[in-house]
Amino acid sequence: MAPKKLQVGAAGLGRMGKRHAINFLNRAPRSQLVAAFSPDPEEIQWAKQHLEPYGVTLYTKYEDMIQHPGLQAVVIGTATSVHAEEAIKAMEKNLHVLCEKPLSINLDICNEVVAAAKQRPHLKVMCGFSRRFDDSYRAAYRKVENGLIGRPSVLRSQTCDKHDPSGFYVEYASWSGGVFVDMAVHDIDLTLWFFGSDVVPKSISAYGITAVTPDLKKYNDYDNAVGIVEFHNGKIAYYYCSRMMAHGQEDVTEIIGTEGKLSVNLNPQSDLVNYYHAGGITREVPPHYWGRFEQAFVKETNEFVDSCLDDTPLPMKLSNAVKAVQIGAWLQESLVSGKQLRFDETGKRIEAAKI
């Protein structure tokens, strides 16, 4: 008797959607990609070459795909604006859901997804924060759990993309939610992991510049931004986002404790080769996030499948995905308004006194 496989449908076949589809098709032994959806004719043409020959049925309507016979789960890699709607529709069809981050840039809509999932506790619903599946981050987390650096007190984390002069990020900024919601949400999620998901912000400040892409200003966004979140339990998180790196992707995290420090990817490199030459010593770095986190996405895929088939707990809470977006939205508000936001110990906003 053949081992049971999770029957999966892939929603969205853009850059990230393609990668999810290939992972479920070729890199998750306990899953079977049986369906894929995209409204884009070019993406369907790609799927006819890379998915259809392997038994994947293609759809141009999401509602048709989630009715595919025997379907058990969907992976959602479509535009952020439809993540929540598609996740809820999948749950209504009794399907497990792995959704790309964020669930939405709207907090109320994020909470609708969480509420829908709570109504169906037998379903596995996960928002994919890939860094939680990265071997290096997991090794760092185990060291924190084992007390190697004492009490973690300061987290400095950055998401820095290679500069793209094509204008893509300007168009993208019109709907991405801003640099903190789009980029720093990964660093915020790491904060909730290393500091604990119950941390409550005390103050939030953010600052930004448009150093290389002035057109971002029309969407109230920036190509470089720094944010600081002070928590009520005496911890601080510092975030740096950039879209102007000349050399490649540079995602770095430091966790500083009372008895030591941990760093992840502080000296980024794509492999273990150093080139020694007359000009010095050089090494290559990944040009984009996939070069850094490809294996983390593979692990994410397989752990989601295992959780669905074995009915084991997911490795992260869905509510954390909402909290990460909320903190990101507050950072974005501070960035645009130029004002510090303050909160009481219950997490309620403290409005500035009016004279």
Tab-separated table of C-alpha atoms in Angstrom:
chain	number	residue	atom	x	y	z
A	1	MET	CA	0.000	0.000	0.000
A	2	ALA	CA	1.429	3.364	-1.066
A	3	PRO	CA	2.059	5.908	1.709
A	4	LYS	CA	-0.637	8.518	2.160
A	5	LYS	CA	0.130	11.837	0.447
A	6	LEU	CA	-1.366	15.258	1.088
A	7	GLN	CA	-3.264	16.467	-1.995
A	8	VAL	CA	-2.288	20.118	-2.505
A	9	GLY	CA	-3.366	22.978	-4.751
A	10	ALA	CA	-1.144	26.001	-5.450
A	11	ALA	CA	-2.826	29.414	-5.676
A	12	GLY	CA	-0.837	32.004	-7.592
A	13	LEU	CA	2.102	31.300	-9.891
A	14	GLY	CA	4.099	34.490	-9.641
A	15	ARG	CA	7.708	34.409	-8.476
A	16	MET	CA	6.922	33.095	-4.989
A	17	GLY	CA	3.969	31.003	-6.105
A	18	LYS	CA	6.112	29.125	-8.633
A	19	ARG	CA	8.620	28.272	-5.909
A	20	HIS	CA	5.923	26.969	-3.587
A	21	ALA	CA	4.428	24.880	-6.383
A	22	ILE	CA	7.786	23.304	-7.272
A	23	ASN	CA	8.512	22.596	-3.600
A	24	PHE	CA	5.231	20.729	-3.140
A	25	LEU	CA	5.684	18.959	-6.487
A	26	ASN	CA	9.307	17.859	-6.167
A	27	ARG	CA	10.663	18.500	-2.687
A	28	ALA	CA	7.990	17.252	-0.293
A	29	PRO	CA	7.827	13.436	-0.504
A	30	ARG	CA	4.607	13.224	1.508
A	31	SER	CA	2.670	15.666	-0.697
A	32	GLN	CA	1.247	15.550	-4.204
A	33	LEU	CA	0.597	18.735	-6.127
A	34	VAL	CA	-2.653	18.018	-7.940
A	35	ALA	CA	-3.917	21.492	-8.903
A	36	ALA	CA	-2.695	25.015	-9.551
A	37	PHE	CA	-4.436	28.327	-10.173
A	38	SER	CA	-3.508	31.596	-11.807
A	39	PRO	CA	-5.555	34.229	-13.645
A	40	ASP	CA	-2.430	35.294	-15.569
A	41	PRO	CA	-2.047	33.765	-19.071
A	42	GLU	CA	1.768	33.917	-18.911
A	43	GLU	CA	1.790	32.076	-15.599
A	44	ILE	CA	-0.568	29.444	-17.007
A	45	GLN	CA	1.811	28.972	-19.931
A	46	TRP	CA	4.639	28.403	-17.450
A	47	ALA	CA	2.457	25.879	-15.605
A	48	LYS	CA	1.642	24.020	-18.825
A	49	GLN	CA	5.356	23.374	-19.210
A	50	HIS	CA	6.420	22.806	-15.608
A	51	LEU	CA	3.339	21.434	-13.806
A	52	GLU	CA	0.729	19.994	-16.180
A	53	PRO	CA	2.995	17.225	-17.571
A	54	TYR	CA	3.306	15.889	-14.011
A	55	GLY	CA	-0.427	15.449	-13.490
A	56	VAL	CA	-1.272	18.915	-12.161
A	57	THR	CA	-4.670	20.241	-13.256
A	58	LEU	CA	-4.616	23.953	-14.086
A	59	TYR	CA	-7.336	26.470	-13.260
A	60	THR	CA	-7.885	30.136	-14.098
A	61	LYS	CA	-10.423	30.616	-11.271
A	62	TYR	CA	-9.540	30.077	-7.620
A	63	GLU	CA	-13.090	28.975	-6.771
A	64	ASP	CA	-12.778	26.176	-9.335
A	65	MET	CA	-9.409	24.998	-8.018
A	66	ILE	CA	-10.573	24.625	-4.417
A	67	GLN	CA	-13.302	22.286	-5.654
A	68	HIS	CA	-10.739	19.940	-7.243
A	69	PRO	CA	-11.656	16.338	-6.361
A	70	GLY	CA	-9.751	15.033	-3.351
A	71	LEU	CA	-8.020	18.328	-2.594
A	72	GLN	CA	-6.892	18.565	1.043
A	73	ALA	CA	-4.754	21.704	1.286
A	74	VAL	CA	-3.794	24.902	-0.518
A	75	VAL	CA	-0.627	26.962	-0.556
A	76	ILE	CA	-1.398	30.627	-1.231
A	77	GLY	CA	1.228	32.676	-3.051
A	78	THR	CA	-1.012	35.224	-4.746
A	79	ALA	CA	-1.051	39.024	-4.240
A	80	THR	CA	-1.273	40.144	-0.618
A	81	SER	CA	-4.617	41.823	-1.281
A	82	VAL	CA	-6.348	38.440	-1.734
A	83	HIS	CA	-4.443	36.281	0.788
A	84	ALA	CA	-7.117	36.540	3.479
A	85	GLU	CA	-10.089	36.061	1.155
A	86	GLU	CA	-8.532	32.972	-0.409
A	87	ALA	CA	-7.505	31.535	2.968
A	88	ILE	CA	-11.043	31.874	4.328
A	89	LYS	CA	-12.598	30.374	1.180
A	90	ALA	CA	-10.232	27.406	1.477
A	91	MET	CA	-11.169	26.849	5.122
A	92	GLU	CA	-14.840	26.973	4.166
A	93	LYS	CA	-14.056	24.055	1.814
A	94	ASN	CA	-12.443	22.186	4.731
A	95	LEU	CA	-8.916	22.666	3.371
A	96	HIS	CA	-5.663	23.152	5.271
A	97	VAL	CA	-3.897	26.433	4.430
A	98	LEU	CA	-0.296	27.559	4.097
A	99	CYS	CA	-0.376	31.268	3.258
A	100	GLU	CA	2.473	33.559	2.292
A	101	LYS	CA	3.014	36.515	4.620
A	102	PRO	CA	1.321	38.761	5.415
A	103	LEU	CA	-2.238	37.510	5.842
A	104	SER	CA	-3.267	41.061	4.975
A	105	ILE	CA	-2.003	44.597	5.501
A	106	ASN	CA	-5.358	45.306	7.184
A	107	LEU	CA	-5.515	44.218	10.852
A	108	ASP	CA	-9.269	43.646	10.870
A	109	ILE	CA	-8.960	41.323	7.886
A	110	CYS	CA	-6.045	39.488	9.523
A	111	ASN	CA	-8.253	38.883	12.546
A	112	GLU	CA	-11.015	37.528	10.305
A	113	VAL	CA	-8.612	34.822	9.126
A	114	VAL	CA	-7.699	33.950	12.728
A	115	ALA	CA	-11.388	33.811	13.686
A	116	ALA	CA	-12.178	31.540	10.738
A	117	ALA	CA	-9.328	29.217	11.740
A	118	LYS	CA	-10.532	29.084	15.373
A	119	GLN	CA	-13.929	27.921	14.140
A	120	ARG	CA	-12.212	24.964	12.430
A	121	PRO	CA	-9.589	23.692	14.898
A	122	HIS	CA	-9.173	20.453	12.932
A	123	LEU	CA	-7.598	22.434	10.073
A	124	LYS	CA	-3.932	23.444	9.954
A	125	VAL	CA	-3.671	27.119	9.030
A	126	MET	CA	-0.214	28.669	8.927
A	127	CYS	CA	1.265	31.952	7.722
A	128	GLY	CA	4.719	31.266	6.300
A	129	PHE	CA	7.504	33.124	8.086
A	130	SER	CA	10.412	31.337	6.449
A	131	ARG	CA	13.149	32.370	8.868
A	132	ARG	CA	11.634	30.209	11.592
A	133	PHE	CA	12.533	27.209	9.441
A	134	ASP	CA	16.120	28.255	8.759
A	135	ASP	CA	18.709	25.958	10.357
A	136	SER	CA	20.855	28.846	11.583
A	137	TYR	CA	17.970	30.674	13.254
A	138	ARG	CA	16.825	27.448	14.863
A	139	ALA	CA	20.338	26.792	16.170
A	140	ALA	CA	20.413	30.312	17.631
A	141	TYR	CA	17.002	29.801	19.232
A	142	ARG	CA	18.129	26.554	20.886
A	143	LYS	CA	21.131	28.385	22.358
A	144	VAL	CA	18.842	31.078	23.776
A	145	GLU	CA	16.514	28.404	25.193
A	146	ASN	CA	19.520	26.691	26.816
A	147	GLY	CA	20.526	29.924	28.533
A	148	LEU	CA	23.834	30.389	26.721
A	149	ILE	CA	23.494	34.182	26.501
A	150	GLY	CA	21.586	34.759	29.715
A	151	ARG	CA	18.434	36.863	29.377
A	152	PRO	CA	17.959	38.107	25.793
A	153	SER	CA	17.564	41.870	26.057
A	154	VAL	CA	18.289	43.529	22.710
A	155	LEU	CA	17.492	42.240	19.210
A	156	ARG	CA	18.965	43.961	16.163
A	157	SER	CA	17.641	42.584	12.903
A	158	GLN	CA	17.649	43.736	9.301
A	159	THR	CA	16.124	42.839	5.958
A	160	CYS	CA	18.168	44.410	3.167
A	161	ASP	CA	17.458	43.785	-0.515
A	162	LYS	CA	19.775	44.297	-3.446
A	163	HIS	CA	19.010	47.531	-5.293
A	164	ASP	CA	16.616	47.052	-8.203
A	165	PRO	CA	16.737	50.059	-10.570
A	166	SER	CA	13.848	48.787	-12.715
A	167	GLY	CA	11.168	50.673	-10.775
A	168	PHE	CA	9.528	47.462	-9.540
A	169	TYR	CA	9.594	48.518	-5.890
A	170	VAL	CA	7.868	51.817	-6.653
A	171	GLU	CA	4.889	50.033	-8.199
A	172	TYR	CA	5.045	47.416	-5.443
A	173	ALA	CA	4.883	50.137	-2.751
A	174	SER	CA	1.418	51.152	-3.930
A	175	TRP	CA	-0.077	48.060	-2.262
A	176	SER	CA	2.626	46.394	-0.113
A	177	GLY	CA	1.746	48.203	3.113
A	178	GLY	CA	5.103	49.927	3.387
A	179	VAL	CA	8.659	48.937	4.118
A	180	PHE	CA	8.026	47.796	7.703
A	181	VAL	CA	4.930	45.701	6.935
A	182	ASP	CA	6.510	44.194	3.830
A	183	MET	CA	10.131	43.702	4.917
A	184	ALA	CA	10.593	44.141	8.670
A	185	VAL	CA	7.626	41.863	9.374
A	186	HIS	CA	10.153	38.996	9.206
A	187	ASP	CA	12.359	40.698	11.806
A	188	ILE	CA	9.323	41.459	13.967
A	189	ASP	CA	8.312	37.805	13.820
A	190	LEU	CA	11.832	36.857	14.962
A	191	THR	CA	11.371	39.251	17.887
A	192	LEU	CA	8.164	37.471	18.893
A	193	TRP	CA	10.067	34.181	18.686
A	194	PHE	CA	13.195	35.133	20.619
A	195	PHE	CA	11.538	37.517	23.125
A	196	GLY	CA	8.224	35.642	23.427
A	197	SER	CA	4.894	36.265	21.740
A	198	ASP	CA	3.487	37.963	24.865
A	199	VAL	CA	5.780	41.020	24.678
A	200	VAL	CA	3.910	44.336	24.831
A	201	PRO	CA	5.289	47.461	23.109
A	202	LYS	CA	5.958	50.480	25.326
A	203	SER	CA	7.112	52.889	22.636
A	204	ILE	CA	7.630	52.780	18.873
A	205	SER	CA	9.718	55.166	16.755
A	206	ALA	CA	10.755	55.033	13.114
A	207	TYR	CA	12.745	57.100	10.635
A	208	GLY	CA	13.330	56.834	6.899
A	209	ILE	CA	14.988	58.304	3.823
A	210	THR	CA	14.676	57.904	0.057
A	211	ALA	CA	18.333	57.720	-0.868
A	212	VAL	CA	18.092	56.098	-4.316
A	213	THR	CA	14.370	55.886	-5.151
A	214	PRO	CA	12.710	59.277	-4.576
A	215	ASP	CA	9.535	58.153	-6.377
A	216	LEU	CA	8.674	56.047	-3.312
A	217	LYS	CA	7.638	59.261	-1.557
A	218	LYS	CA	4.360	59.391	-3.482
A	219	TYR	CA	3.339	56.209	-1.646
A	220	ASN	CA	4.671	57.407	1.731
A	221	ASP	CA	7.371	54.770	1.560
A	222	TYR	CA	11.158	54.765	1.853
A	223	ASP	CA	14.106	52.797	0.507
A	224	ASN	CA	15.873	52.888	3.892
A	225	ALA	CA	14.181	52.896	7.275
A	226	VAL	CA	15.109	52.322	10.903
A	227	GLY	CA	12.622	51.392	13.623
A	228	ILE	CA	12.968	50.982	17.373
A	229	VAL	CA	10.470	49.146	19.568
A	230	GLU	CA	10.811	49.361	23.350
A	231	PHE	CA	8.910	46.673	25.266
A	232	HIS	CA	7.447	46.866	28.768
A	233	ASN	CA	9.551	43.936	29.992
A	234	GLY	CA	12.793	45.847	29.524
A	235	LYS	CA	13.696	44.575	26.049
A	236	ILE	CA	14.422	46.558	22.900
A	237	ALA	CA	14.255	45.654	19.188
A	238	TYR	CA	16.032	47.637	16.488
A	239	TYR	CA	15.103	47.101	12.833
A	240	TYR	CA	16.799	48.228	9.628
A	241	CYS	CA	15.183	47.850	6.199
A	242	SER	CA	16.879	48.730	2.927
A	243	ARG	CA	16.261	48.350	-0.784
A	244	MET	CA	19.579	49.828	-1.932
A	245	MET	CA	22.235	47.208	-1.174
A	246	ALA	CA	24.799	47.252	-4.008
A	247	HIS	CA	26.276	43.821	-3.279
A	248	GLY	CA	23.250	41.562	-2.734
A	249	GLN	CA	20.855	40.307	-0.073
A	250	GLU	CA	21.940	40.941	3.516
A	251	ASP	CA	19.560	39.676	6.190
A	252	VAL	CA	21.248	39.753	9.597
A	253	THR	CA	20.119	39.242	13.184
A	254	GLU	CA	21.885	39.746	16.504
A	255	ILE	CA	20.399	38.645	19.832
A	256	ILE	CA	22.224	40.319	22.708
A	257	GLY	CA	21.820	38.841	26.178
A	258	THR	CA	23.000	39.548	29.692
A	259	GLU	CA	25.751	36.921	29.373
A	260	GLY	CA	26.600	36.852	25.680
A	261	LYS	CA	25.491	37.500	22.110
A	262	LEU	CA	24.404	35.466	19.104
A	263	SER	CA	24.579	36.579	15.489
A	264	VAL	CA	23.029	35.024	12.396
A	265	ASN	CA	24.537	35.753	8.960
A	266	LEU	CA	26.644	38.648	10.248
A	267	ASN	CA	29.128	37.950	7.426
A	268	PRO	CA	26.810	36.939	4.571
A	269	GLN	CA	28.175	34.604	1.921
A	270	SER	CA	26.654	32.338	-0.697
A	271	ASP	CA	29.150	29.523	-0.082
A	272	LEU	CA	32.343	28.755	1.853
A	273	VAL	CA	34.715	30.028	-0.846
A	274	ASN	CA	36.962	33.043	-0.248
A	275	TYR	CA	38.871	34.444	-3.243
A	276	TYR	CA	42.379	35.621	-2.366
A	277	HIS	CA	43.854	38.005	-4.943
A	278	ALA	CA	45.993	41.115	-5.386
A	279	GLY	CA	43.096	43.366	-4.425
A	280	GLY	CA	42.434	41.545	-1.159
A	281	ILE	CA	40.098	38.738	-0.097
A	282	THR	CA	36.561	38.622	-1.451
A	283	ARG	CA	33.560	36.320	-1.301
A	284	GLU	CA	30.211	36.222	-3.053
A	285	VAL	CA	26.889	36.873	-1.311
A	286	PRO	CA	23.376	35.775	-2.366
A	287	PRO	CA	21.778	38.263	-4.784
A	288	HIS	CA	18.275	37.801	-3.311
A	289	TYR	CA	16.351	36.211	-0.433
A	290	TRP	CA	15.909	32.863	-2.225
A	291	GLY	CA	19.661	32.369	-2.273
A	292	ARG	CA	19.668	32.769	1.509
A	293	PHE	CA	16.442	31.002	2.527
A	294	GLU	CA	15.690	28.387	-0.150
A	295	GLN	CA	16.205	25.458	2.212
A	296	ALA	CA	14.085	27.136	4.873
A	297	PHE	CA	11.159	27.219	2.423
A	298	VAL	CA	11.675	23.520	1.686
A	299	LYS	CA	11.601	22.733	5.409
A	300	GLU	CA	8.518	24.915	5.845
A	301	THR	CA	6.765	22.919	3.108
A	302	ASN	CA	7.593	19.553	4.635
A	303	GLU	CA	6.721	20.511	8.212
A	304	PHE	CA	3.361	21.871	7.060
A	305	VAL	CA	2.655	18.611	5.208
A	306	ASP	CA	3.678	16.513	8.221
A	307	SER	CA	1.417	18.554	10.495
A	308	CYS	CA	-1.562	18.070	8.162
A	309	LEU	CA	-1.046	14.320	7.726
A	310	ASP	CA	-0.054	13.487	11.303
A	311	ASP	CA	-2.325	16.004	13.061
A	312	THR	CA	0.600	17.449	14.992
A	313	PRO	CA	0.901	21.075	16.176
A	314	LEU	CA	2.127	23.678	13.729
A	315	PRO	CA	5.516	25.239	14.575
A	316	MET	CA	4.033	28.729	15.038
A	317	LYS	CA	0.836	30.430	16.183
A	318	LEU	CA	-1.381	32.085	13.578
A	319	SER	CA	-2.027	34.925	16.041
A	320	ASN	CA	1.685	35.848	15.868
A	321	ALA	CA	1.226	36.642	12.175
A	322	VAL	CA	-1.371	39.245	13.162
A	323	LYS	CA	0.782	40.711	15.927
A	324	ALA	CA	3.749	41.036	13.552
A	325	VAL	CA	1.614	42.988	11.063
A	326	GLN	CA	0.244	45.178	13.877
A	327	ILE	CA	3.723	46.149	15.084
A	328	GLY	CA	4.789	46.690	11.476
A	329	ALA	CA	1.785	48.958	10.893
A	330	TRP	CA	2.628	50.977	14.013
A	331	LEU	CA	6.221	51.346	12.819
A	332	GLN	CA	4.931	52.500	9.433
A	333	GLU	CA	2.623	55.006	11.142
A	334	SER	CA	5.525	56.408	13.152
A	335	LEU	CA	7.664	56.525	10.023
A	336	VAL	CA	5.111	58.532	8.039
A	337	SER	CA	3.905	60.775	10.885
A	338	GLY	CA	7.300	61.446	12.438
A	339	LYS	CA	5.789	60.846	15.879
A	340	GLN	CA	6.645	58.375	18.615
A	341	LEU	CA	3.792	56.031	19.562
A	342	ARG	CA	3.363	55.034	23.209
A	343	PHE	CA	1.412	52.217	24.887
A	344	ASP	CA	0.411	51.249	28.415
A	345	GLU	CA	1.171	47.852	29.949
A	346	THR	CA	-2.016	46.369	28.520
A	347	GLY	CA	-0.976	47.409	24.979
A	348	LYS	CA	-3.484	50.269	24.748
A	349	ARG	CA	-2.349	53.371	22.850
A	350	ILE	CA	-1.513	56.383	25.003
A	351	GLU	CA	-2.496	59.489	23.120
A	352	ALA	CA	-0.227	62.517	23.411
A	353	ALA	CA	-1.485	65.244	25.693
A	354	LYS	CA	-3.118	68.154	23.883
A	355	ILE	CA	-2.393	71.680	25.042
